Amino acid sequence: MREPGLPIGRDVQLWIVRLEASENTFSRGFSWLSPDEVERADRFRFDRHRRAFVLGRAALRALVATYLRIEPHEASFTYGLKGKPALALVPCPLSFNVSNSGDLAAYAFTLDCEIGVDVEHRRRLLEIEGIARRFFASDEVSALMALSEGERPEGFFNCWTRKEAYIKAVGDGLSVPLDSFEVTLQPGVPARMVSLDGSAAAAERWTLHTFTPAPDYAGAIAYQDRERPLISHALVTVDKLLDLL
């Protein structure tokens, strides 16, 4: 890995972390949390959810601290109207986004460019067609239903993660209708945005990346810029991540 500090040039750096850790690492990470994060952790009903939250925030703080050359407890965050996190430091060129699914978390970092990341466990869904017809654009539904039955789950989660990554990049949450833009979804077809609010030109200003963080998982990254180099770090546990950093 690179020496600590901000990413070089226009890189997008992706970290995949399994939210597992020893008790010592958990305690260490918990000590970094801000009072509002501790309050959020205490609101979880089940210990496994509380533990995942604490480890996820500890991993984020460790990564941010490495990029900014600060201590993990010194990182401070603000949240947009729809909940998108950002660094409270002003000015700060480092942009990031986070996604969790199951016991995995994905963290995407870059400079001077809003970014979104989504990761989903490709669980078995009985109502793929119904969900797609409710949320996807009509051409996406057609493309999905043209796939073989065996390919549809992969196509569905390709579409879902790419859409979620875009929504998280713009920070507007569920106020952005999922059928207001179209993405590719067919297995083996490069990820790209096809149209945005009916405009192919507007869609071309966005770049999508896909990644497979682990077996039975799908992931996507979105940002509004020409394609940037993507550096993917190997899947690690929280214990291993802190050893690396």
PDB file of C-alpha atoms in Angstrom:
ATOM      1  CA  MET A   1       0.000   0.000   0.000  1.00  0.00           C
ATOM      2  CA  ARG A   2       1.017   3.627  -0.381  1.00  0.00           C
ATOM      3  CA  GLU A   3       2.533   5.774   2.288  1.00  0.00           C
ATOM      4  CA  PRO A   4      -0.109   7.460   4.478  1.00  0.00           C
ATOM      5  CA  GLY A   5      -1.568  10.626   3.053  1.00  0.00           C
ATOM      6  CA  LEU A   6      -4.096  11.755   0.466  1.00  0.00           C
ATOM      7  CA  PRO A   7      -4.584   9.597  -2.646  1.00  0.00           C
ATOM      8  CA  ILE A   8      -2.270  10.543  -5.505  1.00  0.00           C
ATOM      9  CA  GLY A   9      -3.787  12.262  -8.523  1.00  0.00           C
ATOM     10  CA  ARG A  10      -7.273  11.205  -9.579  1.00  0.00           C
ATOM     11  CA  ASP A  11      -7.405   7.749  -7.987  1.00  0.00           C
ATOM     12  CA  VAL A  12     -10.553   6.231  -6.596  1.00  0.00           C
ATOM     13  CA  GLN A  13      -9.531   3.968  -3.734  1.00  0.00           C
ATOM     14  CA  LEU A  14     -11.865   1.183  -2.638  1.00  0.00           C
ATOM     15  CA  TRP A  15     -11.563  -0.691   0.650  1.00  0.00           C
ATOM     16  CA  ILE A  16     -13.637  -3.761   1.484  1.00  0.00           C
ATOM     17  CA  VAL A  17     -13.767  -4.636   5.170  1.00  0.00           C
ATOM     18  CA  ARG A  18     -15.347  -7.602   6.902  1.00  0.00           C
ATOM     19  CA  LEU A  19     -16.802  -6.284  10.143  1.00  0.00           C
ATOM     20  CA  GLU A  20     -15.060  -8.799  12.377  1.00  0.00           C
ATOM     21  CA  ALA A  21     -12.579  -7.991  15.136  1.00  0.00           C
ATOM     22  CA  SER A  22     -11.144  -9.139  18.432  1.00  0.00           C
ATOM     23  CA  GLU A  23     -12.460  -7.697  21.676  1.00  0.00           C
ATOM     24  CA  ASN A  24      -9.311  -5.596  22.017  1.00  0.00           C
ATOM     25  CA  THR A  25      -9.838  -4.093  18.566  1.00  0.00           C
ATOM     26  CA  PHE A  26     -13.526  -3.495  19.291  1.00  0.00           C
ATOM     27  CA  SER A  27     -12.662  -1.636  22.509  1.00  0.00           C
ATOM     28  CA  ARG A  28      -9.985   0.357  20.739  1.00  0.00           C
ATOM     29  CA  GLY A  29     -12.374   1.340  17.960  1.00  0.00           C
ATOM     30  CA  PHE A  30     -15.144   2.203  20.393  1.00  0.00           C
ATOM     31  CA  SER A  31     -12.820   4.620  22.181  1.00  0.00           C
ATOM     32  CA  TRP A  32     -12.480   6.628  18.943  1.00  0.00           C
ATOM     33  CA  LEU A  33     -16.217   7.273  18.571  1.00  0.00           C
ATOM     34  CA  SER A  34     -17.725  10.702  19.081  1.00  0.00           C
ATOM     35  CA  PRO A  35     -20.547  11.173  21.615  1.00  0.00           C
ATOM     36  CA  ASP A  36     -23.184  11.166  18.855  1.00  0.00           C
ATOM     37  CA  GLU A  37     -21.774   7.920  17.444  1.00  0.00           C
ATOM     38  CA  VAL A  38     -21.840   6.324  20.898  1.00  0.00           C
ATOM     39  CA  GLU A  39     -25.465   7.432  21.221  1.00  0.00           C
ATOM     40  CA  ARG A  40     -26.308   5.898  17.842  1.00  0.00           C
ATOM     41  CA  ALA A  41     -24.556   2.663  18.819  1.00  0.00           C
ATOM     42  CA  ASP A  42     -26.561   2.450  22.035  1.00  0.00           C
ATOM     43  CA  ARG A  43     -29.837   2.700  20.123  1.00  0.00           C
ATOM     44  CA  PHE A  44     -29.337  -0.680  18.423  1.00  0.00           C
ATOM     45  CA  ARG A  45     -31.540  -3.369  19.891  1.00  0.00           C
ATOM     46  CA  PHE A  46     -29.341  -6.310  18.961  1.00  0.00           C
ATOM     47  CA  ASP A  47     -25.695  -6.581  19.953  1.00  0.00           C
ATOM     48  CA  ARG A  48     -24.593  -7.843  16.529  1.00  0.00           C
ATOM     49  CA  HIS A  49     -25.988  -4.688  14.907  1.00  0.00           C
ATOM     50  CA  ARG A  50     -24.363  -2.480  17.527  1.00  0.00           C
ATOM     51  CA  ARG A  51     -21.068  -4.274  17.058  1.00  0.00           C
ATOM     52  CA  ALA A  52     -21.200  -3.930  13.269  1.00  0.00           C
ATOM     53  CA  PHE A  53     -21.924  -0.208  13.595  1.00  0.00           C
ATOM     54  CA  VAL A  54     -19.017   0.373  15.979  1.00  0.00           C
ATOM     55  CA  LEU A  55     -16.576  -1.612  13.835  1.00  0.00           C
ATOM     56  CA  GLY A  56     -17.784   0.132  10.686  1.00  0.00           C
ATOM     57  CA  ARG A  57     -17.205   3.557  12.187  1.00  0.00           C
ATOM     58  CA  ALA A  58     -13.844   2.487  13.607  1.00  0.00           C
ATOM     59  CA  ALA A  59     -12.724   1.329  10.157  1.00  0.00           C
ATOM     60  CA  LEU A  60     -13.891   4.600   8.595  1.00  0.00           C
ATOM     61  CA  ARG A  61     -12.063   6.650  11.200  1.00  0.00           C
ATOM     62  CA  ALA A  62      -8.891   4.610  10.737  1.00  0.00           C
ATOM     63  CA  LEU A  63      -8.969   5.128   6.968  1.00  0.00           C
ATOM     64  CA  VAL A  64      -9.748   8.853   7.180  1.00  0.00           C
ATOM     65  CA  ALA A  65      -6.973   9.275   9.745  1.00  0.00           C
ATOM     66  CA  THR A  66      -4.493   7.606   7.390  1.00  0.00           C
ATOM     67  CA  TYR A  67      -5.445   9.828   4.446  1.00  0.00           C
ATOM     68  CA  LEU A  68      -5.402  13.041   6.494  1.00  0.00           C
ATOM     69  CA  ARG A  69      -2.508  12.117   8.795  1.00  0.00           C
ATOM     70  CA  ILE A  70      -4.514  12.672  11.951  1.00  0.00           C
ATOM     71  CA  GLU A  71      -5.529  10.431  14.841  1.00  0.00           C
ATOM     72  CA  PRO A  72      -8.754   8.398  14.353  1.00  0.00           C
ATOM     73  CA  HIS A  73     -10.566  10.137  17.201  1.00  0.00           C
ATOM     74  CA  GLU A  74      -9.814  13.524  15.624  1.00  0.00           C
ATOM     75  CA  ALA A  75     -11.940  12.864  12.538  1.00  0.00           C
ATOM     76  CA  SER A  76     -15.131  14.913  12.553  1.00  0.00           C
ATOM     77  CA  PHE A  77     -18.126  14.391  10.281  1.00  0.00           C
ATOM     78  CA  THR A  78     -21.091  16.390   9.061  1.00  0.00           C
ATOM     79  CA  TYR A  79     -24.247  15.022   7.434  1.00  0.00           C
ATOM     80  CA  GLY A  80     -26.268  16.367   4.526  1.00  0.00           C
ATOM     81  CA  LEU A  81     -30.033  16.841   4.589  1.00  0.00           C
ATOM     82  CA  LYS A  82     -30.471  13.258   3.374  1.00  0.00           C
ATOM     83  CA  GLY A  83     -27.813  11.872   5.719  1.00  0.00           C
ATOM     84  CA  LYS A  84     -24.794  11.744   3.393  1.00  0.00           C
ATOM     85  CA  PRO A  85     -21.627  11.908   5.530  1.00  0.00           C
ATOM     86  CA  ALA A  86     -18.732  14.255   4.786  1.00  0.00           C
ATOM     87  CA  LEU A  87     -15.655  15.488   6.591  1.00  0.00           C
ATOM     88  CA  ALA A  88     -16.240  18.557   8.742  1.00  0.00           C
ATOM     89  CA  LEU A  89     -12.822  19.989   7.840  1.00  0.00           C
ATOM     90  CA  VAL A  90     -13.079  23.036   5.549  1.00  0.00           C
ATOM     91  CA  PRO A  91     -11.587  23.100   3.034  1.00  0.00           C
ATOM     92  CA  CYS A  92     -10.866  19.422   2.508  1.00  0.00           C
ATOM     93  CA  PRO A  93     -10.476  17.814  -0.936  1.00  0.00           C
ATOM     94  CA  LEU A  94     -11.046  14.268   0.345  1.00  0.00           C
ATOM     95  CA  SER A  95     -14.464  12.839  -0.551  1.00  0.00           C
ATOM     96  CA  PHE A  96     -15.737   9.473   0.597  1.00  0.00           C
ATOM     97  CA  ASN A  97     -18.778   7.264   0.829  1.00  0.00           C
ATOM     98  CA  VAL A  98     -19.666   4.133   2.782  1.00  0.00           C
ATOM     99  CA  SER A  99     -21.985   1.168   2.271  1.00  0.00           C
ATOM    100  CA  ASN A 100     -22.799  -1.860   4.438  1.00  0.00           C
ATOM    101  CA  SER A 101     -24.491  -5.157   3.662  1.00  0.00           C
ATOM    102  CA  GLY A 102     -24.423  -8.235   5.824  1.00  0.00           C
ATOM    103  CA  ASP A 103     -21.027  -8.327   7.526  1.00  0.00           C
ATOM    104  CA  LEU A 104     -19.242  -6.361   4.785  1.00  0.00           C
ATOM    105  CA  ALA A 105     -18.560  -2.645   4.487  1.00  0.00           C
ATOM    106  CA  ALA A 106     -17.265  -0.802   1.411  1.00  0.00           C
ATOM    107  CA  TYR A 107     -15.410   2.521   1.633  1.00  0.00           C
ATOM    108  CA  ALA A 108     -14.645   4.627  -1.457  1.00  0.00           C
ATOM    109  CA  PHE A 109     -12.292   7.632  -1.374  1.00  0.00           C
ATOM    110  CA  THR A 110     -11.215  10.180  -3.978  1.00  0.00           C
ATOM    111  CA  LEU A 111     -10.252  13.847  -4.300  1.00  0.00           C
ATOM    112  CA  ASP A 112     -12.355  16.829  -5.372  1.00  0.00           C
ATOM    113  CA  CYS A 113     -15.288  14.765  -6.605  1.00  0.00           C
ATOM    114  CA  GLU A 114     -18.466  13.619  -4.878  1.00  0.00           C
ATOM    115  CA  ILE A 115     -18.622   9.838  -4.884  1.00  0.00           C
ATOM    116  CA  GLY A 116     -21.147   7.135  -4.048  1.00  0.00           C
ATOM    117  CA  VAL A 117     -20.657   3.438  -3.300  1.00  0.00           C
ATOM    118  CA  ASP A 118     -23.117   0.618  -2.767  1.00  0.00           C
ATOM    119  CA  VAL A 119     -22.626  -3.019  -1.825  1.00  0.00           C
ATOM    120  CA  GLU A 120     -25.397  -5.603  -1.592  1.00  0.00           C
ATOM    121  CA  HIS A 121     -25.550  -9.236  -0.580  1.00  0.00           C
ATOM    122  CA  ARG A 122     -27.058 -11.091  -3.551  1.00  0.00           C
ATOM    123  CA  ARG A 123     -29.670 -12.880  -1.483  1.00  0.00           C
ATOM    124  CA  ARG A 124     -32.436 -14.904  -3.067  1.00  0.00           C
ATOM    125  CA  LEU A 125     -35.403 -12.729  -4.013  1.00  0.00           C
ATOM    126  CA  LEU A 126     -38.752 -14.221  -4.952  1.00  0.00           C
ATOM    127  CA  GLU A 127     -40.191 -11.009  -6.360  1.00  0.00           C
ATOM    128  CA  ILE A 128     -37.431  -9.770  -8.686  1.00  0.00           C
ATOM    129  CA  GLU A 129     -39.848  -8.895 -11.480  1.00  0.00           C
ATOM    130  CA  GLY A 130     -42.283  -7.131  -9.164  1.00  0.00           C
ATOM    131  CA  ILE A 131     -39.571  -5.046  -7.505  1.00  0.00           C
ATOM    132  CA  ALA A 132     -38.046  -4.166 -10.870  1.00  0.00           C
ATOM    133  CA  ARG A 133     -41.383  -3.083 -12.341  1.00  0.00           C
ATOM    134  CA  ARG A 134     -42.007  -0.908  -9.299  1.00  0.00           C
ATOM    135  CA  PHE A 135     -38.629   0.851  -9.194  1.00  0.00           C
ATOM    136  CA  PHE A 136     -36.686   0.432 -12.455  1.00  0.00           C
ATOM    137  CA  ALA A 137     -37.054   2.332 -15.723  1.00  0.00           C
ATOM    138  CA  SER A 138     -39.100   0.545 -18.373  1.00  0.00           C
ATOM    139  CA  ASP A 139     -36.063  -0.202 -20.593  1.00  0.00           C
ATOM    140  CA  GLU A 140     -34.258  -1.664 -17.579  1.00  0.00           C
ATOM    141  CA  VAL A 141     -37.214  -3.927 -16.847  1.00  0.00           C
ATOM    142  CA  SER A 142     -37.196  -5.088 -20.459  1.00  0.00           C
ATOM    143  CA  ALA A 143     -33.450  -5.769 -20.342  1.00  0.00           C
ATOM    144  CA  LEU A 144     -33.832  -7.664 -17.077  1.00  0.00           C
ATOM    145  CA  MET A 145     -36.691  -9.835 -18.284  1.00  0.00           C
ATOM    146  CA  ALA A 146     -34.778 -10.618 -21.502  1.00  0.00           C
ATOM    147  CA  LEU A 147     -32.135 -12.386 -19.399  1.00  0.00           C
ATOM    148  CA  SER A 148     -32.385 -16.068 -18.645  1.00  0.00           C
ATOM    149  CA  GLU A 149     -33.967 -16.932 -15.325  1.00  0.00           C
ATOM    150  CA  GLY A 150     -30.553 -17.886 -13.974  1.00  0.00           C
ATOM    151  CA  GLU A 151     -29.016 -14.523 -14.960  1.00  0.00           C
ATOM    152  CA  ARG A 152     -31.803 -12.327 -13.588  1.00  0.00           C
ATOM    153  CA  PRO A 153     -30.581 -12.160  -9.969  1.00  0.00           C
ATOM    154  CA  GLU A 154     -27.171 -10.928 -11.130  1.00  0.00           C
ATOM    155  CA  GLY A 155     -28.798  -8.453 -13.521  1.00  0.00           C
ATOM    156  CA  PHE A 156     -31.129  -7.217 -10.798  1.00  0.00           C
ATOM    157  CA  PHE A 157     -28.348  -6.533  -8.305  1.00  0.00           C
ATOM    158  CA  ASN A 158     -26.170  -4.980 -11.025  1.00  0.00           C
ATOM    159  CA  CYS A 159     -28.952  -2.487 -11.645  1.00  0.00           C
ATOM    160  CA  TRP A 160     -29.759  -1.920  -7.980  1.00  0.00           C
ATOM    161  CA  THR A 161     -26.183  -1.248  -6.833  1.00  0.00           C
ATOM    162  CA  ARG A 162     -25.465   1.098  -9.756  1.00  0.00           C
ATOM    163  CA  LYS A 163     -28.592   3.098  -9.031  1.00  0.00           C
ATOM    164  CA  GLU A 164     -27.885   3.261  -5.296  1.00  0.00           C
ATOM    165  CA  ALA A 165     -24.302   4.363  -5.912  1.00  0.00           C
ATOM    166  CA  TYR A 166     -25.531   7.261  -8.078  1.00  0.00           C
ATOM    167  CA  ILE A 167     -28.140   8.298  -5.518  1.00  0.00           C
ATOM    168  CA  LYS A 168     -25.542   8.244  -2.770  1.00  0.00           C
ATOM    169  CA  ALA A 169     -23.137  10.294  -4.898  1.00  0.00           C
ATOM    170  CA  VAL A 170     -25.669  13.098  -5.378  1.00  0.00           C
ATOM    171  CA  GLY A 171     -26.749  12.843  -1.741  1.00  0.00           C
ATOM    172  CA  ASP A 172     -30.481  13.181  -2.395  1.00  0.00           C
ATOM    173  CA  GLY A 173     -31.554   9.839  -0.979  1.00  0.00           C
ATOM    174  CA  LEU A 174     -34.953   8.467  -1.861  1.00  0.00           C
ATOM    175  CA  SER A 175     -36.043  11.859  -3.243  1.00  0.00           C
ATOM    176  CA  VAL A 176     -34.444  10.739  -6.539  1.00  0.00           C
ATOM    177  CA  PRO A 177     -36.850   8.382  -8.350  1.00  0.00           C
ATOM    178  CA  LEU A 178     -35.021   5.210  -9.338  1.00  0.00           C
ATOM    179  CA  ASP A 179     -36.726   5.258 -12.739  1.00  0.00           C
ATOM    180  CA  SER A 180     -35.514   8.797 -13.559  1.00  0.00           C
ATOM    181  CA  PHE A 181     -32.235   7.409 -14.906  1.00  0.00           C
ATOM    182  CA  GLU A 182     -31.122   4.221 -16.640  1.00  0.00           C
ATOM    183  CA  VAL A 183     -28.054   2.041 -16.243  1.00  0.00           C
ATOM    184  CA  THR A 184     -26.748  -1.079 -17.938  1.00  0.00           C
ATOM    185  CA  LEU A 185     -27.423  -4.297 -16.056  1.00  0.00           C
ATOM    186  CA  GLN A 186     -26.696  -7.292 -18.278  1.00  0.00           C
ATOM    187  CA  PRO A 187     -23.964  -9.625 -16.938  1.00  0.00           C
ATOM    188  CA  GLY A 188     -20.729  -9.063 -18.832  1.00  0.00           C
ATOM    189  CA  VAL A 189     -21.768  -5.632 -20.174  1.00  0.00           C
ATOM    190  CA  PRO A 190     -19.627  -2.707 -18.897  1.00  0.00           C
ATOM    191  CA  ALA A 191     -21.314  -0.571 -16.272  1.00  0.00           C
ATOM    192  CA  ARG A 192     -22.443   2.836 -17.493  1.00  0.00           C
ATOM    193  CA  MET A 193     -25.272   5.273 -17.139  1.00  0.00           C
ATOM    194  CA  VAL A 194     -27.442   5.208 -20.261  1.00  0.00           C
ATOM    195  CA  SER A 195     -29.657   8.225 -19.627  1.00  0.00           C
ATOM    196  CA  LEU A 196     -30.293  10.760 -16.866  1.00  0.00           C
ATOM    197  CA  ASP A 197     -33.642  12.526 -16.790  1.00  0.00           C
ATOM    198  CA  GLY A 198     -34.038  11.460 -20.401  1.00  0.00           C
ATOM    199  CA  SER A 199     -30.667  12.870 -21.503  1.00  0.00           C
ATOM    200  CA  ALA A 200     -27.875  10.663 -22.845  1.00  0.00           C
ATOM    201  CA  ALA A 201     -25.496  13.656 -22.746  1.00  0.00           C
ATOM    202  CA  ALA A 202     -26.121  14.171 -19.024  1.00  0.00           C
ATOM    203  CA  ALA A 203     -25.544  10.462 -18.401  1.00  0.00           C
ATOM    204  CA  GLU A 204     -22.187  10.581 -20.181  1.00  0.00           C
ATOM    205  CA  ARG A 205     -20.866  12.936 -17.506  1.00  0.00           C
ATOM    206  CA  TRP A 206     -21.096  10.095 -14.977  1.00  0.00           C
ATOM    207  CA  THR A 207     -18.763   7.141 -14.514  1.00  0.00           C
ATOM    208  CA  LEU A 208     -19.791   3.821 -12.992  1.00  0.00           C
ATOM    209  CA  HIS A 209     -17.494   1.072 -11.745  1.00  0.00           C
ATOM    210  CA  THR A 210     -18.546  -2.372 -10.602  1.00  0.00           C
ATOM    211  CA  PHE A 211     -16.753  -4.666  -8.189  1.00  0.00           C
ATOM    212  CA  THR A 212     -17.326  -8.019  -6.513  1.00  0.00           C
ATOM    213  CA  PRO A 213     -16.322  -7.614  -2.875  1.00  0.00           C
ATOM    214  CA  ALA A 214     -16.888 -11.263  -1.963  1.00  0.00           C
ATOM    215  CA  PRO A 215     -18.778 -14.295  -3.293  1.00  0.00           C
ATOM    216  CA  ASP A 216     -22.541 -13.592  -3.527  1.00  0.00           C
ATOM    217  CA  TYR A 217     -22.036  -9.830  -3.211  1.00  0.00           C
ATOM    218  CA  ALA A 218     -22.368  -7.057  -5.807  1.00  0.00           C
ATOM    219  CA  GLY A 219     -20.960  -3.550  -5.643  1.00  0.00           C
ATOM    220  CA  ALA A 220     -20.843  -0.308  -7.625  1.00  0.00           C
ATOM    221  CA  ILE A 221     -19.223   3.134  -7.491  1.00  0.00           C
ATOM    222  CA  ALA A 222     -20.534   6.312  -9.138  1.00  0.00           C
ATOM    223  CA  TYR A 223     -19.055   9.791  -9.603  1.00  0.00           C
ATOM    224  CA  GLN A 224     -19.531  12.731 -11.972  1.00  0.00           C
ATOM    225  CA  ASP A 225     -16.260  12.893 -13.872  1.00  0.00           C
ATOM    226  CA  ARG A 226     -14.444  11.111 -16.655  1.00  0.00           C
ATOM    227  CA  GLU A 227     -13.115   7.721 -15.631  1.00  0.00           C
ATOM    228  CA  ARG A 228     -10.588   7.721 -12.801  1.00  0.00           C
ATOM    229  CA  PRO A 229      -8.126   4.917 -11.993  1.00  0.00           C
ATOM    230  CA  LEU A 230      -9.713   2.491  -9.540  1.00  0.00           C
ATOM    231  CA  ILE A 231      -7.458   0.957  -6.890  1.00  0.00           C
ATOM    232  CA  SER A 232      -9.142  -1.909  -5.051  1.00  0.00           C
ATOM    233  CA  HIS A 233      -7.645  -3.109  -1.782  1.00  0.00           C
ATOM    234  CA  ALA A 234      -8.048  -6.750  -0.801  1.00  0.00           C
ATOM    235  CA  LEU A 235     -10.819  -7.800   1.559  1.00  0.00           C
ATOM    236  CA  VAL A 236      -9.645  -7.557   5.179  1.00  0.00           C
ATOM    237  CA  THR A 237     -11.112  -7.816   8.660  1.00  0.00           C
ATOM    238  CA  VAL A 238     -11.076  -4.785  10.949  1.00  0.00           C
ATOM    239  CA  ASP A 239      -8.194  -6.393  12.854  1.00  0.00           C
ATOM    240  CA  LYS A 240      -6.137  -6.709   9.690  1.00  0.00           C
ATOM    241  CA  LEU A 241      -7.068  -3.236   8.468  1.00  0.00           C
ATOM    242  CA  LEU A 242      -5.757  -1.622  11.634  1.00  0.00           C
ATOM    243  CA  ASP A 243      -2.562  -3.673  11.347  1.00  0.00           C
ATOM    244  CA  LEU A 244      -2.108  -2.415   7.755  1.00  0.00           C
ATOM    245  CA  LEU A 245      -2.650   1.202   8.707  1.00  0.00           C
TER     246      LEU A 245
END
